[in-house]
């Protein structure tokens, strides 16, 4: 069984993450998941929302966070995902 970290890395590797807007406080993205495309909105330091059926943290949120962090820090997703607590 693939962990949500592994799935997030797979989604990123497949180019499934599209960041539509990345600001200082909000990230707005789409993730093409295995079954559907899910809008993801992350309000930094506040709340994170993914429209997929999973409750709580999911691979889509992690994937968006890792791509956004890569843009800001240059760190590869494999590194940042290790730092994103779940
Ligand atoms: Zn999700």
Tab-separated table of C-alpha atoms and ligand atoms in Angstrom:
chain	number	residue	atom	x	y	z
A	1	UNK	CA	0.000	0.000	0.000
A	2	UNK	CA	1.350	3.310	-1.093
A	3	UNK	CA	1.652	5.931	1.670
A	4	UNK	CA	0.279	9.416	1.043
A	5	UNK	CA	3.881	10.658	0.895
A	6	UNK	CA	4.712	8.123	-1.804
A	7	UNK	CA	1.554	8.967	-3.677
A	8	UNK	CA	2.318	12.691	-3.468
A	9	UNK	CA	5.759	12.077	-4.971
A	10	UNK	CA	4.222	9.968	-7.720
A	11	UNK	CA	1.680	12.690	-8.541
A	12	UNK	CA	4.419	15.316	-8.688
A	13	UNK	CA	6.562	13.075	-10.889
A	14	UNK	CA	3.621	12.603	-13.241
A	15	UNK	CA	3.160	16.368	-13.550
A	16	UNK	CA	-0.238	16.152	-11.892
A	17	UNK	CA	0.100	19.367	-9.894
A	18	UNK	CA	-0.896	22.648	-11.509
A	19	UNK	CA	-0.428	25.715	-9.326
A	20	UNK	CA	-2.798	28.410	-10.503
A	21	UNK	CA	-1.820	31.010	-7.940
A	22	UNK	CA	0.874	31.113	-5.288
A	23	UNK	CA	0.998	34.123	-3.014
A	24	UNK	CA	2.427	34.854	0.393
A	25	UNK	CA	-0.651	33.552	2.159
A	26	UNK	CA	-2.621	31.464	-0.295
A	27	UNK	CA	-1.843	28.688	-2.723
A	28	UNK	CA	-4.517	27.754	-5.255
A	29	UNK	CA	-3.887	24.601	-7.261
A	30	UNK	CA	-5.385	21.692	-9.155
A	31	UNK	CA	-4.222	18.121	-8.727
A	32	UNK	CA	-5.013	15.481	-11.298
A	33	UNK	CA	-5.558	12.516	-9.014
A	34	UNK	CA	-6.052	8.899	-9.940
A	35	UNK	CA	-9.788	9.310	-10.351
A	36	UNK	CA	-10.519	12.979	-10.791
A	37	UNK	CA	-9.074	16.477	-10.718
A	38	UNK	CA	-9.264	18.081	-7.307
A	39	UNK	CA	-9.022	21.780	-6.504
A	40	UNK	CA	-6.703	22.432	-3.552
A	41	UNK	CA	-6.632	25.681	-1.591
A	42	UNK	CA	-4.048	26.216	1.111
A	43	UNK	CA	-4.260	29.217	3.383
A	44	UNK	CA	-0.803	29.233	4.854
A	45	UNK	CA	-0.788	29.000	8.630
A	46	UNK	CA	-4.551	28.656	8.691
A	47	UNK	CA	-6.277	25.854	6.864
A	48	UNK	CA	-5.884	23.525	3.959
A	49	UNK	CA	-8.659	22.251	1.793
A	50	UNK	CA	-8.737	19.601	-0.876
A	51	UNK	CA	-11.972	18.705	-2.615
A	52	UNK	CA	-11.220	14.976	-2.757
A	53	UNK	CA	-13.240	12.432	-0.730
A	54	UNK	CA	-10.410	11.721	1.724
A	55	UNK	CA	-10.782	13.380	5.097
A	56	UNK	CA	-7.859	15.132	6.724
A	57	UNK	CA	-4.447	15.229	5.101
A	58	UNK	CA	-4.266	13.677	1.673
A	59	UNK	CA	-1.656	13.134	-0.996
A	60	UNK	CA	-3.014	16.063	-3.031
A	61	UNK	CA	-2.382	18.577	-0.253
A	62	UNK	CA	1.101	17.196	0.296
A	63	UNK	CA	1.878	17.316	-3.409
A	64	UNK	CA	0.810	20.962	-3.688
A	65	UNK	CA	2.791	21.918	-0.589
A	66	UNK	CA	5.902	20.197	-1.891
A	67	UNK	CA	5.670	21.868	-5.315
A	68	UNK	CA	5.086	25.274	-3.696
A	69	UNK	CA	8.051	24.753	-1.368
A	70	UNK	CA	10.207	23.756	-4.298
A	71	UNK	CA	9.346	27.047	-5.995
A	72	UNK	CA	10.222	28.999	-2.871
A	73	UNK	CA	13.256	27.100	-1.666
A	74	UNK	CA	14.533	25.045	-4.589
A	75	UNK	CA	14.413	21.934	-2.430
A	76	UNK	CA	13.219	18.839	-4.286
A	77	UNK	CA	9.858	17.329	-3.262
A	78	UNK	CA	11.541	14.184	-1.926
A	79	UNK	CA	13.290	16.400	0.633
A	80	UNK	CA	10.406	18.687	1.547
A	81	UNK	CA	7.918	15.839	1.865
A	82	UNK	CA	10.118	14.418	4.573
A	83	UNK	CA	9.657	17.711	6.408
A	84	UNK	CA	5.916	18.123	5.961
A	85	UNK	CA	4.403	16.688	9.098
A	86	UNK	CA	1.318	14.541	8.829
B	1	LIG	ZN1	-7.070	15.323	-1.662
